[in-house]
Coordinates of C-alpha atoms and ligand atoms in Angstrom, one line a residue:
X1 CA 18.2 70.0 211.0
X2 CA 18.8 70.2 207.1
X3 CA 16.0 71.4 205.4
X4 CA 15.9 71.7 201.4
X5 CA 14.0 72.9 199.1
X6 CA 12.4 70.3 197.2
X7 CA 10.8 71.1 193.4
X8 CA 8.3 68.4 194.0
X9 CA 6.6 70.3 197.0
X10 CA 7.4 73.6 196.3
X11 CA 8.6 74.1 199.8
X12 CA 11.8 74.0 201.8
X13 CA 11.3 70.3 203.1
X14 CA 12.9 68.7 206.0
X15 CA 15.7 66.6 205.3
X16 CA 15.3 62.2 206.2
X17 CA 17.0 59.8 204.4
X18 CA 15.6 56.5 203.9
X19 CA 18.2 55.2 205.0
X20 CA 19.7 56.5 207.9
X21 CA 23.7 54.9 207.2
X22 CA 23.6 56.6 203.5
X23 CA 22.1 59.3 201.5
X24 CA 21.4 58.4 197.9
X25 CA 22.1 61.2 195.9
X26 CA 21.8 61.0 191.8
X27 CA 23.1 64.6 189.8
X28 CA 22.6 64.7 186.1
X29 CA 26.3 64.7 184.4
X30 CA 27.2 66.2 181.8
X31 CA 27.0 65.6 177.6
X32 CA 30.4 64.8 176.8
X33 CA 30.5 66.5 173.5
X34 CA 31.7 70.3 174.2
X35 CA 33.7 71.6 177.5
X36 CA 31.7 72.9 179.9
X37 CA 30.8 76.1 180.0
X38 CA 30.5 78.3 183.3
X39 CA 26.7 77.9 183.9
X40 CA 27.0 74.2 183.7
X41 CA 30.1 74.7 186.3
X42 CA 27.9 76.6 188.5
X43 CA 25.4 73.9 188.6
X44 CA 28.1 71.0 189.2
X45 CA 29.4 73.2 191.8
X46 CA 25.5 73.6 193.4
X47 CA 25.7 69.4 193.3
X48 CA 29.3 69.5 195.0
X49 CA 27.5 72.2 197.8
X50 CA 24.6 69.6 198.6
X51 CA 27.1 66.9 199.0
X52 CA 29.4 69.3 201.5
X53 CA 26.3 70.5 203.2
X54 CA 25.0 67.0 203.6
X55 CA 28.2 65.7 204.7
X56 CA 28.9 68.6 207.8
X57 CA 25.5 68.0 209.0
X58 CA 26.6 64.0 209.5
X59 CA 25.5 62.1 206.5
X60 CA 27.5 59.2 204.7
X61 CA 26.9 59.7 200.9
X62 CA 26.9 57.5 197.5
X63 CA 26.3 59.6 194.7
X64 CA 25.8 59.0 191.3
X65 CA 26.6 60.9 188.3
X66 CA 26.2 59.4 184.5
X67 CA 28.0 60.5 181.4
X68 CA 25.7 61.2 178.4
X69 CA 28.2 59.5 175.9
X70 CA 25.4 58.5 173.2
X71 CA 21.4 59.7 172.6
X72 CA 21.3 63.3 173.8
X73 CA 19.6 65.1 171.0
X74 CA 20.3 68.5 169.7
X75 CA 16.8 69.0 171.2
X76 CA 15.9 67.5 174.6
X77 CA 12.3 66.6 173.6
X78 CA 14.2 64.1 171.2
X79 CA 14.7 66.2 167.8
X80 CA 17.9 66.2 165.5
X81 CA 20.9 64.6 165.5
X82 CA 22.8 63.0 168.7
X83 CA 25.0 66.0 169.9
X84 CA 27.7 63.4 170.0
X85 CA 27.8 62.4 166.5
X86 CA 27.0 65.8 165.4
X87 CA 30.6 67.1 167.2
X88 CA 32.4 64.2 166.0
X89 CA 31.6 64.5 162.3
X90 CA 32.9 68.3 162.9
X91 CA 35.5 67.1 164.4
X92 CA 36.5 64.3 162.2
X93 CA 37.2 62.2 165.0
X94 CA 34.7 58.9 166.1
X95 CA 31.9 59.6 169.5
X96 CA 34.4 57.5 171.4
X97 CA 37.4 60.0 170.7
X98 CA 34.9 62.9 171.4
X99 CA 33.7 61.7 174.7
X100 CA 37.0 60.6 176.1
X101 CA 38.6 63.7 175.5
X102 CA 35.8 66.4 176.9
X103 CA 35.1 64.1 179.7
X104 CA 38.8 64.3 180.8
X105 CA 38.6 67.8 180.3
X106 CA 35.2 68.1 182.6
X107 CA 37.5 66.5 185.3
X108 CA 40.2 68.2 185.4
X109 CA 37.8 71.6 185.6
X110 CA 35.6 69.6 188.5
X111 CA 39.6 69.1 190.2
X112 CA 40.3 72.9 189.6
X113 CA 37.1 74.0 191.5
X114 CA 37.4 71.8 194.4
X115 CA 34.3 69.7 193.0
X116 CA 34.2 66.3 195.0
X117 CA 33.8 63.1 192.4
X118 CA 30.8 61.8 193.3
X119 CA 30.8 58.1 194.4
X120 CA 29.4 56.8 190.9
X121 CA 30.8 57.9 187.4
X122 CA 28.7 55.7 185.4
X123 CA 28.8 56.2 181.2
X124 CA 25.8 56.0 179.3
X125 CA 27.5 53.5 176.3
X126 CA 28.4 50.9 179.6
X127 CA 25.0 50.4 180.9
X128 CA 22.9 49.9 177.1
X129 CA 21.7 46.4 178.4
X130 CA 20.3 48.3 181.7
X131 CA 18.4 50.4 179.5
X132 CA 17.1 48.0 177.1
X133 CA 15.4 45.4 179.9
X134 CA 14.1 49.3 181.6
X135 CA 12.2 50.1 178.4
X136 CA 11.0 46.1 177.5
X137 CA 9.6 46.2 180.9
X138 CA 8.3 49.3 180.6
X139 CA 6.6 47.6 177.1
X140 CA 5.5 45.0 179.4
X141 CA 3.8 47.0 181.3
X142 CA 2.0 49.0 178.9
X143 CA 3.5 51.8 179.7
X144 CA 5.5 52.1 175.7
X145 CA 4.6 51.2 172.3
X146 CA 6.8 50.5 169.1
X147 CA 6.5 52.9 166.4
X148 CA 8.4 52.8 162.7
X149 CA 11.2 54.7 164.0
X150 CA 11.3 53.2 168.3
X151 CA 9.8 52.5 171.5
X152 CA 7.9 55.5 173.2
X153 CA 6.7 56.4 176.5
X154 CA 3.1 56.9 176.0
X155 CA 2.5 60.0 178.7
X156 CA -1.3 59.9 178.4
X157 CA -0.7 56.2 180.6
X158 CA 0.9 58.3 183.4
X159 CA -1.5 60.1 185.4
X160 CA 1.2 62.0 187.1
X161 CA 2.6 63.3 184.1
X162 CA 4.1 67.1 184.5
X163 CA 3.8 67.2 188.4
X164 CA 7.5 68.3 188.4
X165 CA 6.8 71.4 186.7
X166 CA 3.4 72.0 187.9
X167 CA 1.7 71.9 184.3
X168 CA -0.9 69.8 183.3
X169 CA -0.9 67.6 180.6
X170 CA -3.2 69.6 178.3
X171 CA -1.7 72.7 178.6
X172 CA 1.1 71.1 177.2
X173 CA -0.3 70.2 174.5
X174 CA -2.5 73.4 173.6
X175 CA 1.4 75.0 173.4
X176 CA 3.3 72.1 171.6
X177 CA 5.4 73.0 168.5
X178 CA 3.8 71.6 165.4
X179 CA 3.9 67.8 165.1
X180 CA 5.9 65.5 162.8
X181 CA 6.0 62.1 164.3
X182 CA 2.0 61.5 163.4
X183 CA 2.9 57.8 165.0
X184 CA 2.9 59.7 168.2
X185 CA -0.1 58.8 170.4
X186 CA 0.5 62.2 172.3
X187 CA 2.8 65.0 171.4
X188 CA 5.0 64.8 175.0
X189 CA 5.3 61.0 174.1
X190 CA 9.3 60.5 174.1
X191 CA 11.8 58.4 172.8
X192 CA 13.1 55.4 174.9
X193 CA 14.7 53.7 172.4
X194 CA 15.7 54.6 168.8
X195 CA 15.9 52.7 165.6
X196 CA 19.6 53.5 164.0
X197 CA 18.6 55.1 160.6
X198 CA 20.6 54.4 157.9
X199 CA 24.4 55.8 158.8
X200 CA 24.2 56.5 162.4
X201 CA 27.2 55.9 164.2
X202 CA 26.4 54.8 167.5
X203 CA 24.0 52.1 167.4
X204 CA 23.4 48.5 169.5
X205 CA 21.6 45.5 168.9
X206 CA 18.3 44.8 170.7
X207 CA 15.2 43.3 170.5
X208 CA 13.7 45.9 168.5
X209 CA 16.9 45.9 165.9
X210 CA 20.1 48.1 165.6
X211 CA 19.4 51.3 167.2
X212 CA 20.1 53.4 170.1
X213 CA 19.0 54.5 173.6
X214 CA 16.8 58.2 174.3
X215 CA 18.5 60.3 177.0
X216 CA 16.0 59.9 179.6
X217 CA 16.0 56.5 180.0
X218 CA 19.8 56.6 180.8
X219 CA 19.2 58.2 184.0
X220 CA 16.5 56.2 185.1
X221 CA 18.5 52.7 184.3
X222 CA 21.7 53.9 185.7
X223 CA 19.9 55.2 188.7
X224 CA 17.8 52.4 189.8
X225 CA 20.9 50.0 189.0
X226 CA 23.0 51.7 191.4
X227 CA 20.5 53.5 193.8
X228 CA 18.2 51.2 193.8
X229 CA 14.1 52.2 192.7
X230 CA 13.9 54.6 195.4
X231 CA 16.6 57.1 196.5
X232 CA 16.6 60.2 198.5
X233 CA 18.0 63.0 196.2
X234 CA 18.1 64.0 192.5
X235 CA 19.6 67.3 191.4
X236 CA 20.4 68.7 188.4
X237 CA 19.6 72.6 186.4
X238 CA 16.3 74.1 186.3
X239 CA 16.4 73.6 182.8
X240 CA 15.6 69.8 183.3
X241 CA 12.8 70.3 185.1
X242 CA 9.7 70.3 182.3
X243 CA 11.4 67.6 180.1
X244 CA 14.4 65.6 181.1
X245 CA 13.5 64.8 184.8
X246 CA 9.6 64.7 184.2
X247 CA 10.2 62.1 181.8
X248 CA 12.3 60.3 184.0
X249 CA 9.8 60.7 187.0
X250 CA 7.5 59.0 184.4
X251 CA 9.5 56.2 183.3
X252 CA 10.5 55.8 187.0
X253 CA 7.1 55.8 188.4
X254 CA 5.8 53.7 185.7
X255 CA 8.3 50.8 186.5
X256 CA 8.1 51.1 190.4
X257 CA 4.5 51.8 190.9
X258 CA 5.3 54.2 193.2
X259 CA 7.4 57.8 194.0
X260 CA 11.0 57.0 193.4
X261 CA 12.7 60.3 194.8
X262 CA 12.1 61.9 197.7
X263 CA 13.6 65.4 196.8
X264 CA 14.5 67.5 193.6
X265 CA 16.9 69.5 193.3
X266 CA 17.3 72.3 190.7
X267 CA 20.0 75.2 190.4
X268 CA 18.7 78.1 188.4
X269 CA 20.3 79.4 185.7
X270 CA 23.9 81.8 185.2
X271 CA 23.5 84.6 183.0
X272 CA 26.2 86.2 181.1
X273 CA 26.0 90.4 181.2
X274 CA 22.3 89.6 182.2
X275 CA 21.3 87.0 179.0
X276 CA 21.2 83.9 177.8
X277 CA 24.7 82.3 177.2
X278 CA 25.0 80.9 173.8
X279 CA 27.7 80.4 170.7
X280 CA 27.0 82.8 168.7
X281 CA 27.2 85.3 171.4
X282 CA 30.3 84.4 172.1
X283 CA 29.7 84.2 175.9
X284 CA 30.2 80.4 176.5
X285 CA 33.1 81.0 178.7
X286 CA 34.8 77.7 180.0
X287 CA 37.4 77.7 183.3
X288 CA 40.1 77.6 180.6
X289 CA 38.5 81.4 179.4
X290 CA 38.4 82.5 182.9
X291 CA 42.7 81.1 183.5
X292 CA 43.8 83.0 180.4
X293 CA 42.4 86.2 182.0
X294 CA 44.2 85.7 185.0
X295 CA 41.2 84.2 187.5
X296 CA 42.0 81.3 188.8
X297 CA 39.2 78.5 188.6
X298 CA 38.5 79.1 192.3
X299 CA 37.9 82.5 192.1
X300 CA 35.3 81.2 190.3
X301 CA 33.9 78.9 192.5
X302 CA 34.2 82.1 195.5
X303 CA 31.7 84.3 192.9
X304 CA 29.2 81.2 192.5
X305 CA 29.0 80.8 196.4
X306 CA 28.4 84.7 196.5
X307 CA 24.3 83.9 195.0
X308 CA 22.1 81.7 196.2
X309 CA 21.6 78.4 193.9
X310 CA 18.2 78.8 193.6
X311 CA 18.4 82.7 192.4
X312 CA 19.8 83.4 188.7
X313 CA 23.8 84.9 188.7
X314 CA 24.3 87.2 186.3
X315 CA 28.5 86.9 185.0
X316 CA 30.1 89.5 184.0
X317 CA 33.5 90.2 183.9
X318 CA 33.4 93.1 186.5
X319 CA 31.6 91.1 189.1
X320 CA 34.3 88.1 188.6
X321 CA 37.1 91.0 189.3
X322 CA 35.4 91.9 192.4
X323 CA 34.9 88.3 193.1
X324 CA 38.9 87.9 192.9
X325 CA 39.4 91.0 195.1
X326 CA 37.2 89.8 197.6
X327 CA 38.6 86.6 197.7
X328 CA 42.8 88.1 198.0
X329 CA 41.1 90.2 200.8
X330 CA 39.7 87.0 202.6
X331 CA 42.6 84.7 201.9
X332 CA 45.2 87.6 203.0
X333 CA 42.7 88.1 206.0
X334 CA 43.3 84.5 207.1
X335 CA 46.8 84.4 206.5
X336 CA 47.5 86.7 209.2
X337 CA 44.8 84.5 211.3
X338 CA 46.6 81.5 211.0
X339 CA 50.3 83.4 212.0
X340 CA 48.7 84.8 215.2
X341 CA 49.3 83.5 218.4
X342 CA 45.9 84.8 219.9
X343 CA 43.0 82.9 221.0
X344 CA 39.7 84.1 220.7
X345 CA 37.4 83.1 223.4
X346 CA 35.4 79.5 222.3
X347 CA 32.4 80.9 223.2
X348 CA 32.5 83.5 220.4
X349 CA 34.2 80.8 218.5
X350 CA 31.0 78.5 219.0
X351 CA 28.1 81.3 218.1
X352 CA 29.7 81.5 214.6
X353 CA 29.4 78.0 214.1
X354 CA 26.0 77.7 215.1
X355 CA 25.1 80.4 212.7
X356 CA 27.1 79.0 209.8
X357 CA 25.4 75.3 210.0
X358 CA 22.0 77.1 210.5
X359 CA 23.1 79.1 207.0
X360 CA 24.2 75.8 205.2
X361 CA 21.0 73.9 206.8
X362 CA 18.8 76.4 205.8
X363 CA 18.9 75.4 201.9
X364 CA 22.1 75.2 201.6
X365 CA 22.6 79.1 202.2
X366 CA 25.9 79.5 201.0
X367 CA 26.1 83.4 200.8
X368 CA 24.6 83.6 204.2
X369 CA 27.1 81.8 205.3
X370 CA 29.9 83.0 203.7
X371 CA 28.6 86.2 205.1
X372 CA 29.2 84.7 208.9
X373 CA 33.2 84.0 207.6
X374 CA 33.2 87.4 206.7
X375 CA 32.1 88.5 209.8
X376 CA 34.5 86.3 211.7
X377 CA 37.4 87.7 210.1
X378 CA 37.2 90.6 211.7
X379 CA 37.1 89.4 214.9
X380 CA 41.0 90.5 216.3
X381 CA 43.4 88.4 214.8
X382 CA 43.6 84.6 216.1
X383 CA 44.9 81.4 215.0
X384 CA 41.5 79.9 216.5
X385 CA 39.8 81.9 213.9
X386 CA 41.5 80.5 211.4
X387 CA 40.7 76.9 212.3
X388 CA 37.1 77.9 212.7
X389 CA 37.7 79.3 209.1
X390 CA 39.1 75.6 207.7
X391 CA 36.4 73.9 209.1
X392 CA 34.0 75.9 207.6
X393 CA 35.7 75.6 204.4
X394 CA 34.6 71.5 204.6
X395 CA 31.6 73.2 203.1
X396 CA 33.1 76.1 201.2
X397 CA 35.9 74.0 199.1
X398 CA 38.2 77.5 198.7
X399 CA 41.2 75.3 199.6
X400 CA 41.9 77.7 202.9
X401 CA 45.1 74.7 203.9
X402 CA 46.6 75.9 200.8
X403 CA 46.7 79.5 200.8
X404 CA 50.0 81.0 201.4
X405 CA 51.8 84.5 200.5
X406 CA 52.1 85.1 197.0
X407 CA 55.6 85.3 195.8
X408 CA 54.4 89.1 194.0
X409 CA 53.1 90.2 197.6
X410 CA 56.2 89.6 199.4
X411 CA 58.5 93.2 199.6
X412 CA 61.4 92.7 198.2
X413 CA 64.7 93.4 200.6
X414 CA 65.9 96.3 198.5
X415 CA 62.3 98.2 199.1
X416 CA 62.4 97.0 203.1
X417 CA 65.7 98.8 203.0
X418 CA 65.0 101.6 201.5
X419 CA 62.5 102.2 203.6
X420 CA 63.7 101.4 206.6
X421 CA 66.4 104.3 205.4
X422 CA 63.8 106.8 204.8
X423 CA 62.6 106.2 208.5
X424 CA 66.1 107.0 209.2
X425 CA 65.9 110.4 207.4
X426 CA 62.6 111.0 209.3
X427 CA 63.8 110.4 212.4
X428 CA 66.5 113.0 211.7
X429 CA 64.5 115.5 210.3
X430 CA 66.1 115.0 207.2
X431 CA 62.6 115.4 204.6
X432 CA 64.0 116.0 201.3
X433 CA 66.2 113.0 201.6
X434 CA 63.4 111.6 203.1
X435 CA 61.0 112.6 199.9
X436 CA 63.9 111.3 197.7
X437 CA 63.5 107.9 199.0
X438 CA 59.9 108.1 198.9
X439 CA 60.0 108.4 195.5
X440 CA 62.9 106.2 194.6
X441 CA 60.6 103.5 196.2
X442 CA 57.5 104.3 194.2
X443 CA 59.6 104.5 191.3
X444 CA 60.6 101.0 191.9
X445 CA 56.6 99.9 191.8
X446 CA 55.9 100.2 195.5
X447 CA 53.9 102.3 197.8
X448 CA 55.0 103.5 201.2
X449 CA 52.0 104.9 203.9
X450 CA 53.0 106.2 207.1
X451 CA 51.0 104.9 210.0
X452 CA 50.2 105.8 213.4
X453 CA 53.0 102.7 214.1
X454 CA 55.4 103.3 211.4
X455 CA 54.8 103.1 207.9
X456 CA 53.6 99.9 205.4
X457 CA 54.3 99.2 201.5
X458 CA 53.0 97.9 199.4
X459 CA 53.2 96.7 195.9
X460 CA 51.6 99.5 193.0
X461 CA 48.0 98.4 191.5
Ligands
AMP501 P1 24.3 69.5 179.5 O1 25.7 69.0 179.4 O2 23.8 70.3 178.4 O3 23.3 68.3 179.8 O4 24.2 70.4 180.8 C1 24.8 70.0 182.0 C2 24.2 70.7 183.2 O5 24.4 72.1 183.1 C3 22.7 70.4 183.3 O6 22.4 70.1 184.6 C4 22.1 71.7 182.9 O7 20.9 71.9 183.6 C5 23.1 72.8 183.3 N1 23.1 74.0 182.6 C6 23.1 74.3 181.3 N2 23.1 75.6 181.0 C7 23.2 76.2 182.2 C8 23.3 77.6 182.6 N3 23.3 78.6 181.8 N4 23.4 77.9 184.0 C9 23.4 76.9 184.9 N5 23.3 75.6 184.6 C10 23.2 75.2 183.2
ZN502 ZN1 19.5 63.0 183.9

C-alpha cells in the first residue's frame, strides 16, 4: 500500500486513485528563461521518484508538465517584469528564441539524470485561449473583477483561501508588503490576466484587449484541459506552496465548486554549503557546472536519492565527492554481482524486496531504500543479486544495465606482468628484485597489496 504525504492534510495519506486504470499526476515545469539550476533538478528528480514509485507499486500514469514560456513575474505574487522578456532583452534575442533554447537545454539535463518525460509537455504560449475562457468564466462567476491594468482573482470570494499553507487569510494581510495596486480589493488578490502596457513583447488579443496571461492561471487551464477538473496528484517545490499552488487551488476550486486534487506534493528545498542559492553568490550550479568538475549528472541524481524529499539537502562540493565515491563503490560492487555465477537463495532474495517497496511505499523513502541495496550488496557475490539490484533500479533511475568497467580501472598488461614477475621473485625468495618491481610498478601509477590469496593492484588515487 503506497502511502504519501499529502500538504493538504498534513499527514502521510493513503494512496487511491480516482481512477483505478490511471493516475493523474500534474508537476509544475519549469520557467524557460535560465538553465536550471541543481535545486530545481532535485525537485524534477522528486517528480521523476513519484512517478517510479507509483509505477512499481502497479499504476498506469499520465502526467503533465507545462512550460512557463510567457507571464512568470520576477515576483511570484505578480510584481516586475515577465522573467522571459526580462532575459531576452539581456540577451538581445526575442522570448521565443529564449524559451526554445533553455527548454532544450532543461531536456537534455532531465535525459542526463534518468528523469522520465512526463506524458504531457504542454507550453504556456499554446494553450492562451484555454486560459482566457478559465478566467471569463471565472468573471462569470464572480469569482474576478476587471481593474485598469487586468482581471483579478478576488481571494476574499474564496473561503478556502490559504488552506494549503495553513495561514489564514488575515494573517496575511497583517504581514503584506506595502500596497501599490490601490484597485486591489484585497492585497493577495492576483493577476489572471494582464493588460500589455505600452512595449511589452508578448501580448494576445482577448476580450479584455491586448495583454497577457498571470502564471497561475496557466496551470489551472492546462491542467483541467488535460486532467480533467479533478486529478489525483500535484507536485511541485515547497516554495509554491503559499502563493503559486494556493492560487491555483483557488482558481481551481472556484471554477469546479469543489476540491480538484486529491494530494500535494512538495519537495523541500537544496541548500548550497548550508544557504540559499542565488546569483550573486555564485552558487547556482547547473548539471553542466557539475560535468566540468568531473561528476557526471548521475552522480548527481545518486546524492539527491541519499536525503529524503521532504527534508532540506545541503550541496556542497565534498558531499557530491563522497556521493561519487559511493556510487564507483556500488556500481563496482554490482559489476562483480552481475559476473558471478552464484545464486543466492530466493528467499533472501524476496525479504529485500519486501523491504525495499515498503521503503519506496512509505513516502517515497528513497534513502531507506537505497539503504536495503546497500545492504544487499554485501550479501556474497551473486548474479541473482544483481538482478534484484536492476529491478530495484525501476525506481532508482542509476542506469545499473549500463554500468561496465571503466577503461582507467582496467590494469594494463605491462603492470599484470610485472606483477605476476614479482610473484615470481617471491616465490624464489628473491626480495630485492622482488622490491625492485614493487617499485617499478608504483612508479608506473599503480599499487600492488599482497593478500592472503595472492596480491591485487590497483590504479594510484
Ligand atoms: P522555477 O523555474 O523558478 O519555476 O522553478 C522550478 C522548480 O524548482 C519549482 O518547482 C521550484 O519550486 C523549484 N525550486 C526552485 N529553487 C529550488 C531549490 N533551491 N531547491 C529545490 N527546488 C527548487
Ligand atoms: Zn504551477
Amino acid at each position: 500500500m503506497l502511502k504519501i504525504y499529502n500538504t493538504l492534510t498534513r499527514q502521510k495519506d493513503e494512496f487511491k486513485p480516482i481512477d483505478d486504470n490511471i493516475v493523474r499526476m500534474y508537476s509544475c515545469g519549469p520557467t524557460v528563461y535560465n538553465y536550471a539550476h541543481i535545486g530545481n533538478l532535485r525537485t524534477y528528480i522528486f517528480t521523476d521518484l513519484i512517478r517510479r514509485a507509483l509505477q512499481i507499486s502497479g499504476h498506469k500514469l499520465k502526467g503533465v508538465m507545462n512550460i512557463t514560456d510567457v507571464g512568470h513575474l520576477m515576483e511570484d505574487s505578480d510584481d516586475g517584469e515577465d522573467k522571459m522578456a526580462v532575459a531576452a532583452k539581456a540577451q538581445q534575442k526575442t522570448p521565443w528564441e529564449i524559451a526554445e533554447y533553455y527548454t532544450k537545454v532543461f531536456f537534455d539535463d532531465l535525459k542526463k539524470l534518468n528523469i522520465q518525460t512526463p506524458e504531457i509537455v504542454a507550453k504556456a504560449t499554446e494553450h492562451i485561449d484555454e486560459m482566457i475562457e478559465f478566467v471569463k468564466a471565472l468573471l462569470d462567476k464572480g469569482f474576478a473583477y476587471e481593474t485598469s491594468d487586468g482581471i483579478y482573482f478576488d481571494v476574499s470570494k474564496f473561503e478556502k483561501y490559504g488552506s494549503l499553507s495553513g495561514k489564514k487569510l488575515d494573517e496575511q494581510v497583517a504581514g503584506a508588503r506595502v500596497e501599490v495596486d490601490t484597485e486591489k480589493r484585497n492585497p493577495e488578490d492576483f493577476a489572471l490576466w494582464k493588460k500589455a502596457e505600452k512595449g511589452h513583447i508578448m501580448q494576445w488579443e482577448s476580450p479584455w484587449g491586448m495583454g497577457y496571461p498571470g502564471w497561475h492561471i496557466e496551470c489551472s487551464a492546462m491542467s483541467k484541459k488535460y486532467l480533467g477538473e479533478v486529478f489525483d496528484i500535484h507536485s511541485g517545490g515547497v516554495d509554491h506552496v503559499p502563493i503559486h499552488h494556493e492560487n491555483e487551488i483557488a482558481q481551481n476550486e472556484a471554477l469546479a465548486g469543489k476540491q480538484t486534487v486529491n494530494y500535494w506534493m512538495h519537495a523541500e528545498f537544496m541548500l548550497v554549503d548550508g544557504g540559499k542559492m542565488s546569483k550573486s553568490l555564485g552558487n547556482t550550479y547547473t548539471i553542466k557546472d557539475l560535468e566540468d568538475r568531473g561528476y557526471e549528472a548521475l552522480d548527481f541524481r545518486f546524492f539527491c536519492l541519499n536525503a529524503h524529499y521532504r527534508k532540506k539537502l545541503n550541496f556542497t562540493f565534498e558531499s557530491m565527492d563522497m556521493a561519487k565515491t559511493a556510487r564507483a563503490r556500488l556500481n563496482q560492487s554490482l559489476l562483480e554481482h552481475k559476473a558471478s555465477s552464484n545464486k543466492t537463495d530466493p528467499k533472501i532474495i524476496e525479504e529485500y524486496k519486501e523491504k525495499f517497496m515498503d521503503a519506496v511505499q512509505d513516502d517515497v523513502n528513497a534513502p531507506l531504500a537505497l539503504g536495503i541495496l546497500f545492504t544487499a550488496i554485501k550479501e556474497p557475490k551473486s548474479k541473482d543479486i544483481y538482478n534484484l539490484a536492476l529491478e530495484f533500479d525501476k525506481f532508482f533511475g542509476l542506469s545499473f544495465d549500463k554500468i561496465e568497467t571503466k577503461e582507467e580501472d582496467s590494469i594494463p598488461d605491462e603492470i599484470v606482468m610485472l606483477a605476476a614477475s614479482r610473484a615470481e621473485a617471491k616465490k624464489v625468495r628473491d626480495f630485492s628484485k622482488a622490491d625492485a618491481i614493487r617499485n617499478e610498478i608504483e612508479a608506473k601509477g599503480y599499487l600492488i597489496s599482497d593478500t592472503r590469496e595472492g596480491y591485487t593492484i590497483k590504479k594510484k588515487d
